[in-house]
Amino acid sequence: MSKTTDSTGPNDTAAAPQAAQQKTDWQAYVEDFRRAGHETVDWIAEYLTNVSEMPVLARTKPGDLLDALPKSAPEKGETFDTILRDFDRLVMPAVTQWNHPRFFAYFACTGSTPAILGEMLAAALNTNGLHWKTSPAVAELEQRALDWLRQWIGVPEGWFGIVYDTASTSSMHAVVCARELIDPEARTAGSRNDMVLYTSDQSHMSIEKGAIAVGVGQKNIRKVPSDKEFRMRADALAKMVEEDKRAGKRPFCVVATVGTTSTTSIDPVPQIADVAEKHGLWLHVDAAYAGAAAILPEQRHIMAGVERAHSLVFNAHKWLLTPIDLSAFYTRRPDILRRAFSLTPDYLKTQDDPRAHNLMDYGVPLGHRFRALKLWFVMRYFGRERIEAMLRSHIQWAQDFAALVDAHPKFERVAPAPLSVVCFRYKGSDDENRAILEQVNASGRMFIASTVLNGKVTLRLAIGQLETSWRDVQEAWELLQKAADKL
Ligand code: PLP
C-alpha cells in the first residue's frame, strides 16, 4: 500500500474524496502494524524467556520447511495473524537457536534486546546511507559509534572505520587495499598474477576466499605454518617472503589473526609487523572474535602491534551482543580504501564537503544499511561495565571448564584456552569423538562444534552467549561425560 503525494487542487473535486480515502487506508495500514507490532514484541519477549527450553539445533530434516511452504506467493494479501501463525508453526521448528544459553558451537552471537529494537527502528526508517545527504544520520552515527568501539577495543586513534556486513567482506576489502597500495595499476589493468598474500594455516577461510574473489589466485596464497600453540611463525613468514622475492614474485599482503577460529590463538602481531614493514606489505589483522576481549584492560595485550597494521576487522556480531550482521572495518589508510573503491557516475554526484562522508566511496556496496544504530543501542544500554562483566565471566568459565577437562582421566585438552573457547578431546579415536559430538548435539540440550588439530578430531566449546551461566557450562560437561561413558 502506498501513500500518494499527488496534489489535489481546490478545483479537483474528484481527487479530494480519493485522497481522503487513501489517507484512511494508510491510517488503517499503520494501525494494523501497531497491533501486530505489539503482538510481535510480546512474542519476542516470550521467545527470549523460553529459548533455553527449546532444542538448540533445529530438528528438521533437509527439505522439510521447503516442502511445507507454498510453491508460489499469494495473489491476495494475508493478515499479520495468518503470517505470524505460519511463522510459529512452520518456520520456528527450522530455526537453530543461536540465542540459546547452551549454544557452544562456532562463536556464539547474542540477539540482545537493545539491538533488536535498533534493528526494528533501522528497518522502519529504511534510510540508505550511500551518500551523506541521503542519510546524515547513517554517516555520522556510524562514525561516532565506530569511534566509541575503536576506543573500547584499542584500535589506534585517528583510524577510519566503516561498517560492512561480515568479516569476510571486510577482509576482502583489506586485500583490495593491499593491492592498491603496492600496485595502483591493478584498478585499470587488472590483477597481476605474481602478487603473493601470506596468512597462517590457522587463519579463517574468509581470507583465502577474499583473495580468490579479487583475483589473487590460490597458488599465490601462502599458508604460513603455525607453532605448537597455533600462532603464526613469524620466522617462517620472513623466510617465505624472502624466497618469493628471490623467485621474482611480489609479496603484497599479510593477514594476522588475533583470535583464530579453531583455538583463539593470538598471532605475534609485532613480529609479523617487523616482516611487513621490512618488505612493504599491507598488514591486515583479523580480530573478528577476539577484539571483544580487548575491551578488558587485562586482555588488552592481545592487541599489541595492531598500531603498526594497516587495517583491522572486528565483528560486533560475535561476542558483542549485536545480532548478525555488523562487522567493523578500520584502516589507517582510508585514502587507499577510497582510491580503490571510489567510482561516481553522474547520477550520484554530490557536492564535496570535508565533513560529509559518502560511504559509497569506501567499498563495493552502494547501499548502506543503518547497522550502526543497533550497535549504538547496545553500547549505550549495556555500557562498558556490563559488557566487561559478561566477557570476564565467559573467560573465567572457559578456564574452569578447561580445568575440569584437565582433571578428567578420559579427556584431554588439545590447545591453550586464552579466551572463552576450549579445545579438547576424548582420549580415543576420531570416530569416538565424532560419536560424542553427535550424541550431545542430538540431545537438543546443547550444541558444540568440532575442528581438527594436529590431525585429530577435536571438540570445541565456545562460550559467548549473554544468557549463558556457569550452570549451562556444567550441564554441557555432564552431557559430554555421559556420552563418553556410553561409548
Ligand atoms: N575471521 C574469524 C577469525 C572468524 O572466526 C570468522 C567466523 O567465525 C570470520 C572471520 C568470518 O566471519 P563472517 O561470518 O562475519 O564473515
Coordinates of C-alpha atoms and ligand atoms in Angstrom, one line a residue:
M1 CA 0.0 0.0 0.0
S2 CA 1.5 3.4 -0.9
K3 CA 0.7 6.8 0.3
T4 CA 0.0 9.2 -2.7
T5 CA 1.7 12.6 -3.0
D6 CA -0.5 13.7 -5.9
S7 CA -1.7 17.3 -5.4
T8 CA -5.5 17.8 -5.0
G9 CA -6.1 21.4 -6.1
P10 CA -9.2 23.3 -5.0
N11 CA -11.0 22.6 -8.3
D12 CA -10.1 18.9 -8.3
T13 CA -13.4 17.7 -6.8
A14 CA -13.0 14.0 -7.9
A15 CA -9.5 13.8 -6.4
A16 CA -10.5 15.1 -3.0
P17 CA -12.6 12.1 -1.8
Q18 CA -10.0 9.8 -3.3
A19 CA -7.2 11.5 -1.3
A20 CA -9.3 11.3 1.8
Q21 CA -9.9 7.5 1.2
Q22 CA -6.2 7.0 0.6
K23 CA -5.4 8.7 3.9
T24 CA -7.9 6.5 5.7
D25 CA -6.4 3.4 4.1
W26 CA -2.9 4.5 5.1
Q27 CA -4.0 5.0 8.6
A28 CA -5.7 1.6 8.8
Y29 CA -2.5 0.1 7.4
V30 CA -0.4 1.8 10.1
E31 CA -2.9 0.8 12.8
D32 CA -2.7 -2.8 11.6
F33 CA 1.0 -2.6 12.1
R34 CA 0.7 -1.1 15.6
R35 CA -1.4 -4.0 16.8
A36 CA 0.7 -6.7 15.1
G37 CA 3.8 -4.9 16.2
H38 CA 2.8 -5.1 19.9
E39 CA 2.0 -8.7 19.5
T40 CA 5.3 -9.4 17.8
V41 CA 7.2 -7.7 20.6
D42 CA 5.3 -9.8 23.1
W43 CA 6.2 -12.9 21.0
I44 CA 9.9 -11.9 21.1
A45 CA 9.8 -11.4 24.9
E46 CA 8.1 -14.8 25.3
Y47 CA 10.7 -16.4 23.0
L48 CA 13.6 -14.9 24.9
T49 CA 12.0 -16.1 28.2
N50 CA 11.7 -19.7 26.9
V51 CA 14.5 -20.1 24.4
S52 CA 16.6 -22.1 27.0
E53 CA 13.9 -24.8 26.9
M54 CA 13.9 -25.2 23.1
P55 CA 16.2 -27.7 21.3
V56 CA 19.3 -25.8 20.4
L57 CA 19.7 -27.5 17.0
A58 CA 16.7 -27.4 14.7
R59 CA 15.2 -30.9 14.5
T60 CA 14.0 -30.7 10.9
K61 CA 15.3 -32.8 8.0
P62 CA 16.7 -31.1 4.9
G63 CA 13.8 -30.0 2.7
D64 CA 11.1 -30.2 5.4
L65 CA 10.4 -26.4 5.5
L66 CA 10.8 -26.0 1.8
D67 CA 8.2 -28.7 1.2
A68 CA 5.8 -27.1 3.8
L69 CA 6.0 -23.7 2.1
P70 CA 3.6 -22.9 -0.8
K71 CA 5.4 -23.1 -4.2
S72 CA 4.1 -19.6 -5.2
A73 CA 3.4 -16.4 -3.5
P74 CA -0.2 -15.3 -2.6
E75 CA -2.2 -13.3 -5.1
K76 CA -4.2 -11.6 -2.3
G77 CA -2.5 -10.1 0.8
E78 CA -2.9 -12.0 4.0
T79 CA -3.3 -10.9 7.6
F80 CA -0.5 -10.5 10.1
D81 CA -2.3 -13.1 12.2
T82 CA -2.0 -15.7 9.4
I83 CA 1.6 -14.9 8.6
L84 CA 2.6 -14.9 12.3
R85 CA 0.8 -18.2 12.8
D86 CA 2.7 -19.8 10.0
F87 CA 6.0 -18.3 11.2
D88 CA 5.4 -20.1 14.5
R89 CA 4.1 -23.3 13.0
L90 CA 6.4 -23.7 10.0
V91 CA 9.5 -21.5 10.4
M92 CA 10.3 -21.8 14.1
P93 CA 10.9 -25.6 14.1
A94 CA 13.5 -25.0 11.4
V95 CA 15.4 -22.4 13.5
T96 CA 18.7 -23.4 15.2
Q97 CA 18.7 -21.3 18.4
W98 CA 21.7 -19.1 18.3
N99 CA 20.2 -17.3 21.3
H100 CA 20.3 -20.4 23.4
P101 CA 22.4 -20.3 26.5
R102 CA 23.9 -23.7 25.6
F103 CA 24.8 -22.7 22.1
F104 CA 28.5 -23.5 22.4
A105 CA 29.4 -24.0 18.7
Y106 CA 31.4 -21.7 16.4
F107 CA 31.3 -18.3 18.0
A108 CA 28.0 -17.5 19.7
C109 CA 26.2 -14.3 18.9
T110 CA 23.5 -12.8 21.0
G111 CA 20.4 -11.1 19.7
S112 CA 20.3 -8.7 22.6
T113 CA 17.2 -6.7 23.3
P114 CA 18.6 -3.2 22.6
A115 CA 19.9 -4.5 19.3
I116 CA 16.6 -6.0 18.4
L117 CA 15.0 -2.5 18.9
G118 CA 17.8 -0.8 17.0
E119 CA 17.2 -3.2 14.1
M120 CA 13.5 -2.6 14.2
L121 CA 14.0 1.2 14.0
A122 CA 16.6 0.9 11.3
A123 CA 14.0 -1.1 9.2
A124 CA 11.3 1.4 10.0
L125 CA 13.4 4.4 8.9
N126 CA 14.6 2.5 5.9
T127 CA 17.2 5.1 5.3
N128 CA 20.1 4.4 3.0
G129 CA 23.5 5.9 3.7
L130 CA 25.1 5.7 0.4
H131 CA 25.8 9.5 0.5
W132 CA 26.0 11.8 3.4
K133 CA 23.0 13.7 2.2
T134 CA 20.9 10.5 1.6
S135 CA 21.2 9.9 5.3
P136 CA 23.3 12.2 7.5
A137 CA 22.2 10.1 10.5
V138 CA 23.7 6.9 9.0
A139 CA 27.0 8.5 8.1
E140 CA 27.5 10.4 11.4
L141 CA 26.1 8.0 13.9
E142 CA 28.2 5.2 12.3
Q143 CA 31.3 7.3 12.6
R144 CA 30.6 8.1 16.2
A145 CA 29.6 4.5 17.2
L146 CA 32.7 3.1 15.5
D147 CA 34.9 5.6 17.2
W148 CA 33.5 4.6 20.6
L149 CA 34.1 1.0 19.6
R150 CA 37.6 1.8 18.4
Q151 CA 38.4 3.2 21.8
W152 CA 36.9 0.2 23.6
I153 CA 38.9 -2.4 21.7
G154 CA 42.1 -0.5 21.4
V155 CA 42.3 0.4 17.7
P156 CA 44.6 3.5 17.4
E157 CA 43.2 7.0 17.4
G158 CA 42.5 8.5 14.1
W159 CA 41.8 5.3 12.2
F160 CA 38.8 5.4 9.9
G161 CA 36.0 3.0 10.5
I162 CA 33.2 1.7 8.3
V163 CA 30.5 -1.0 8.8
Y164 CA 30.2 -3.8 6.4
D165 CA 28.1 -6.9 6.7
T166 CA 30.6 -9.6 7.6
A167 CA 34.3 -10.1 8.4
S168 CA 34.6 -11.9 5.1
T169 CA 33.6 -8.7 3.2
S170 CA 35.8 -6.6 5.5
S171 CA 38.9 -8.7 4.8
M172 CA 38.2 -8.8 1.1
H173 CA 38.3 -5.0 1.2
A174 CA 41.6 -5.2 3.1
V175 CA 43.1 -7.4 0.3
V176 CA 42.0 -4.9 -2.3
C177 CA 43.6 -2.1 -0.3
A178 CA 46.8 -4.1 -0.1
R179 CA 46.9 -4.5 -3.8
E180 CA 46.0 -0.8 -4.4
L181 CA 49.0 0.2 -2.2
I182 CA 51.5 -2.0 -3.9
D183 CA 50.1 -2.0 -7.4
P184 CA 47.9 1.0 -8.2
E185 CA 47.8 0.0 -11.8
A186 CA 45.6 -3.0 -10.8
R187 CA 42.5 -0.8 -10.8
T188 CA 42.8 -0.2 -14.5
A189 CA 45.0 -3.0 -15.8
G190 CA 43.6 -5.8 -13.6
S191 CA 45.4 -8.1 -11.2
R192 CA 48.9 -9.3 -11.9
N193 CA 49.5 -13.0 -11.3
D194 CA 52.6 -12.6 -9.3
M195 CA 51.2 -10.9 -6.2
V196 CA 51.6 -13.1 -3.0
L197 CA 49.5 -13.0 0.1
Y198 CA 50.5 -14.6 3.4
T199 CA 48.3 -15.8 6.3
S200 CA 48.7 -18.6 8.8
D201 CA 47.5 -22.2 8.4
Q202 CA 45.1 -21.4 11.2
S203 CA 43.5 -18.2 9.7
H204 CA 39.9 -18.1 8.7
M205 CA 39.0 -19.3 5.3
S206 CA 37.5 -15.9 4.5
I207 CA 41.0 -14.6 3.9
E208 CA 41.6 -17.1 1.2
K209 CA 38.1 -16.6 -0.2
G210 CA 38.6 -12.8 -0.3
A211 CA 41.9 -13.2 -2.1
I212 CA 40.3 -15.6 -4.6
A213 CA 37.5 -13.1 -5.2
V214 CA 39.8 -10.3 -6.1
G215 CA 41.9 -12.4 -8.4
V216 CA 45.0 -13.1 -6.3
G217 CA 44.8 -16.8 -7.2
Q218 CA 45.0 -19.7 -4.8
K219 CA 48.5 -20.5 -6.0
N220 CA 49.6 -17.1 -4.7
I221 CA 48.3 -17.6 -1.2
R222 CA 50.9 -18.9 1.2
K223 CA 49.8 -20.6 4.4
V224 CA 52.5 -19.8 6.9
P225 CA 53.0 -22.7 9.4
S226 CA 52.0 -22.1 13.0
D227 CA 53.8 -23.1 16.2
K228 CA 52.7 -25.7 18.7
E229 CA 50.3 -23.2 20.2
F230 CA 48.7 -22.5 16.8
R231 CA 50.3 -19.0 16.3
M232 CA 51.7 -17.9 13.0
R233 CA 55.5 -18.4 13.0
A234 CA 57.0 -15.0 12.1
D235 CA 60.3 -16.6 11.3
A236 CA 58.7 -18.9 8.7
L237 CA 56.8 -15.8 7.3
A238 CA 60.1 -13.9 6.8
K239 CA 61.6 -16.9 5.1
M240 CA 58.7 -17.4 2.7
V241 CA 58.6 -13.7 1.8
E242 CA 62.3 -13.7 1.0
E243 CA 62.1 -16.9 -1.1
D244 CA 59.2 -15.5 -3.1
K245 CA 61.1 -12.3 -3.7
R246 CA 64.1 -14.2 -4.9
A247 CA 61.8 -16.1 -7.3
G248 CA 60.6 -12.8 -8.7
K249 CA 57.2 -12.7 -7.0
R250 CA 55.6 -9.6 -5.4
P251 CA 54.6 -10.2 -1.8
F252 CA 51.9 -7.6 -1.0
C253 CA 49.8 -8.6 2.0
V254 CA 50.0 -10.4 5.2
V255 CA 47.0 -11.2 7.4
A256 CA 47.5 -11.9 11.1
T257 CA 44.7 -13.3 13.3
V258 CA 44.0 -12.1 16.8
G259 CA 41.8 -15.0 18.0
T260 CA 41.9 -17.8 15.4
T261 CA 38.7 -19.6 14.7
S262 CA 39.7 -23.1 15.9
T263 CA 41.7 -22.3 19.1
T264 CA 41.5 -18.5 19.5
S265 CA 45.3 -18.3 19.3
I266 CA 46.9 -14.9 19.0
D267 CA 49.4 -14.4 16.2
P268 CA 52.5 -12.4 17.2
V269 CA 51.5 -9.2 15.5
P270 CA 54.6 -7.2 16.5
Q271 CA 56.9 -9.7 14.9
I272 CA 54.7 -10.0 11.9
A273 CA 54.7 -6.2 11.6
D274 CA 58.5 -6.3 11.5
V275 CA 58.4 -8.5 8.4
A276 CA 55.6 -6.5 6.9
E277 CA 57.5 -3.2 7.4
K278 CA 60.8 -4.6 6.1
H279 CA 59.2 -5.8 2.8
G280 CA 56.5 -3.1 2.4
L281 CA 53.5 -5.4 2.9
W282 CA 50.0 -4.3 3.9
L283 CA 49.3 -5.8 7.3
H284 CA 45.6 -6.7 8.0
V285 CA 44.5 -8.0 11.4
D286 CA 41.5 -10.3 11.7
A287 CA 40.2 -9.8 15.2
A288 CA 36.7 -10.8 14.3
Y289 CA 36.1 -12.7 17.5
A290 CA 38.8 -11.7 20.0
G291 CA 38.6 -8.0 19.5
A292 CA 35.8 -8.0 22.1
A293 CA 38.1 -9.4 24.7
A294 CA 40.4 -6.4 24.2
I295 CA 37.7 -4.3 25.9
L296 CA 39.0 -5.8 29.2
P297 CA 42.1 -4.0 30.4
E298 CA 43.6 -7.3 31.5
Q299 CA 43.2 -8.7 27.9
R300 CA 44.3 -5.5 26.0
H301 CA 47.7 -7.1 25.4
I302 CA 46.2 -9.2 22.7
M303 CA 46.1 -6.1 20.5
A304 CA 49.9 -5.4 20.8
G305 CA 51.3 -4.4 17.5
V306 CA 47.9 -3.5 15.9
E307 CA 49.1 0.1 15.8
R308 CA 51.6 -1.0 13.2
A309 CA 48.9 -2.7 11.0
H310 CA 47.1 -1.0 8.1
S311 CA 43.7 -2.4 8.8
L312 CA 41.7 -4.5 11.2
V313 CA 38.3 -6.2 11.3
F314 CA 36.2 -6.8 14.3
N315 CA 32.7 -8.4 14.4
A316 CA 30.3 -6.9 16.8
H317 CA 28.1 -9.9 15.7
K318 CA 30.2 -12.3 17.5
W319 CA 30.9 -11.5 21.2
L320 CA 29.5 -8.1 21.5
L321 CA 25.7 -8.6 21.9
T322 CA 24.9 -7.5 18.4
P323 CA 22.9 -9.8 16.1
I324 CA 24.2 -10.6 12.7
D325 CA 25.3 -8.7 10.9
L326 CA 27.7 -5.9 11.8
S327 CA 31.4 -6.0 11.0
A328 CA 33.6 -3.1 11.9
F329 CA 36.4 -2.4 9.4
Y330 CA 39.2 0.0 10.5
T331 CA 42.0 1.4 8.5
R332 CA 44.7 4.0 9.0
R333 CA 44.8 4.4 5.2
P334 CA 41.3 5.5 4.2
D335 CA 42.9 7.3 1.3
I336 CA 43.9 3.9 -0.2
L337 CA 40.4 2.4 0.5
R338 CA 38.8 5.4 -1.2
R339 CA 41.3 5.2 -4.1
A340 CA 40.5 1.6 -4.6
F341 CA 36.7 1.9 -4.5
S342 CA 35.6 5.4 -5.3
L343 CA 33.6 5.5 -8.6
T344 CA 31.0 8.2 -9.0
P345 CA 28.7 8.3 -12.1
D346 CA 26.9 11.5 -13.0
Y347 CA 23.7 10.3 -11.4
L348 CA 25.4 10.0 -8.0
K349 CA 27.4 13.2 -8.0
T350 CA 27.2 15.4 -4.9
Q351 CA 28.8 18.5 -3.5
D352 CA 32.1 17.9 -1.7
D353 CA 32.3 18.7 2.0
P354 CA 35.3 17.5 4.0
R355 CA 33.0 16.5 7.0
A356 CA 30.5 14.7 4.8
H357 CA 31.5 11.1 4.2
N358 CA 29.9 9.4 1.2
L359 CA 30.1 5.8 2.4
M360 CA 29.7 4.5 -1.2
D361 CA 33.2 5.7 -1.8
Y362 CA 34.6 3.2 0.7
G363 CA 33.7 -0.2 -0.6
V364 CA 31.8 -2.4 -3.0
P365 CA 28.2 -1.8 -1.8
L366 CA 26.4 1.3 -2.9
G367 CA 23.5 0.9 -0.4
H368 CA 24.4 1.3 3.2
R369 CA 22.1 -0.1 5.9
F370 CA 21.8 1.7 9.3
R371 CA 23.5 -1.2 11.0
A372 CA 25.3 1.2 13.4
L373 CA 22.0 2.0 15.1
K374 CA 21.9 -1.4 16.8
L375 CA 25.5 -1.1 17.9
W376 CA 24.8 2.3 19.4
F377 CA 21.8 0.9 21.3
V378 CA 24.0 -2.0 22.6
M379 CA 26.8 0.2 23.7
R380 CA 24.5 2.7 25.4
Y381 CA 22.2 0.1 27.0
F382 CA 24.8 -2.2 28.5
G383 CA 27.7 0.3 28.9
R384 CA 31.2 -0.8 29.1
E385 CA 30.9 -2.1 32.7
R386 CA 28.2 -4.7 32.0
I387 CA 29.9 -5.8 28.8
E388 CA 33.2 -6.2 30.7
A389 CA 31.4 -8.3 33.4
M390 CA 30.0 -10.6 30.7
L391 CA 33.3 -11.1 28.9
R392 CA 35.1 -11.7 32.2
S393 CA 32.6 -14.4 33.3
H394 CA 32.8 -16.1 29.9
I395 CA 36.6 -16.2 30.1
Q396 CA 36.6 -17.4 33.7
W397 CA 34.1 -20.2 32.9
A398 CA 36.2 -21.3 29.9
Q399 CA 39.2 -21.6 32.3
D400 CA 37.1 -23.5 34.8
F401 CA 35.8 -25.8 32.1
A402 CA 39.4 -26.4 30.9
A403 CA 40.3 -27.3 34.5
L404 CA 37.5 -29.9 34.5
V405 CA 38.8 -31.4 31.3
D406 CA 42.4 -31.4 32.6
A407 CA 41.4 -33.3 35.7
H408 CA 39.4 -35.9 33.9
P409 CA 41.2 -39.2 33.1
K410 CA 39.4 -39.8 29.8
F411 CA 39.6 -36.3 28.3
E412 CA 42.5 -34.2 27.3
R413 CA 42.9 -30.6 26.2
V414 CA 44.4 -30.0 22.8
A415 CA 45.3 -26.3 22.8
P416 CA 45.7 -23.4 25.2
A417 CA 42.5 -21.6 26.0
P418 CA 43.4 -18.0 26.3
L419 CA 39.9 -16.7 26.0
S420 CA 36.4 -18.2 26.0
V421 CA 37.0 -21.3 23.8
V422 CA 38.2 -24.7 25.0
C423 CA 39.5 -27.3 22.5
F424 CA 39.6 -30.8 23.9
R425 CA 39.1 -34.5 23.0
Y426 CA 38.1 -37.8 24.4
K427 CA 41.3 -39.9 24.7
G428 CA 40.2 -42.2 21.9
S429 CA 39.7 -42.4 18.2
D430 CA 38.3 -39.7 15.9
D431 CA 35.2 -41.9 15.5
E432 CA 34.6 -41.9 19.2
N433 CA 34.9 -38.1 19.4
R434 CA 32.5 -37.8 16.5
A435 CA 30.1 -40.1 18.3
I436 CA 30.3 -37.9 21.4
L437 CA 29.6 -34.8 19.4
E438 CA 26.6 -36.3 17.6
Q439 CA 25.2 -37.6 20.8
V440 CA 25.3 -34.4 22.8
N441 CA 24.1 -32.4 19.9
A442 CA 21.2 -34.8 19.3
S443 CA 20.1 -34.3 22.9
G444 CA 18.8 -30.8 22.0
R445 CA 20.3 -29.6 25.3
M446 CA 23.5 -28.2 23.8
F447 CA 25.3 -27.6 20.6
I448 CA 29.1 -27.8 20.2
A449 CA 31.2 -27.9 17.0
S450 CA 34.4 -29.7 16.2
T451 CA 37.7 -28.9 14.4
V452 CA 40.8 -30.8 13.5
L453 CA 44.0 -30.0 15.4
N454 CA 47.3 -31.9 14.9
G455 CA 45.4 -34.1 12.5
K456 CA 42.9 -35.2 15.2
V457 CA 39.2 -34.5 15.5
T458 CA 38.8 -32.1 18.4
L459 CA 35.7 -30.9 20.3
R460 CA 35.4 -27.2 20.7
L461 CA 33.3 -25.5 23.4
A462 CA 32.9 -21.8 22.8
I463 CA 31.2 -19.6 25.4
G464 CA 29.7 -16.3 24.2
Q465 CA 26.0 -16.0 24.9
L466 CA 24.6 -13.4 27.2
E467 CA 22.2 -15.8 28.8
T468 CA 24.8 -18.5 29.5
S469 CA 25.6 -19.2 33.1
W470 CA 28.1 -21.5 34.8
R471 CA 25.3 -23.9 35.3
D472 CA 24.9 -24.2 31.5
V473 CA 28.6 -25.0 31.1
Q474 CA 28.3 -27.6 33.8
E475 CA 25.3 -29.2 32.1
A476 CA 27.3 -29.4 28.9
W477 CA 30.2 -31.1 30.7
E478 CA 27.8 -33.6 32.3
L479 CA 26.3 -34.4 28.9
L480 CA 29.8 -34.8 27.4
Q481 CA 30.8 -37.2 30.2
K482 CA 27.6 -39.2 29.9
A483 CA 28.1 -39.5 26.1
A484 CA 31.7 -40.7 26.7
D485 CA 30.5 -43.3 29.3
K486 CA 28.1 -44.7 26.7
L487 CA 30.9 -45.5 24.1
Ligands
PLP1 N1 37.5 -14.3 11.0 C1 37.5 -15.1 12.0 C2 38.6 -15.2 12.9 C3 36.3 -15.9 12.3 O1 36.3 -16.8 13.3 C4 35.2 -15.8 11.4 C5 34.0 -16.5 11.6 O2 33.8 -17.3 12.6 C6 35.3 -14.9 10.3 C7 36.5 -14.2 10.1 C8 34.2 -14.8 9.3 O3 33.2 -14.0 9.9 P1 31.9 -13.6 9.0 O4 30.9 -14.6 9.1 O5 31.5 -12.3 9.6 O6 32.3 -13.4 7.6

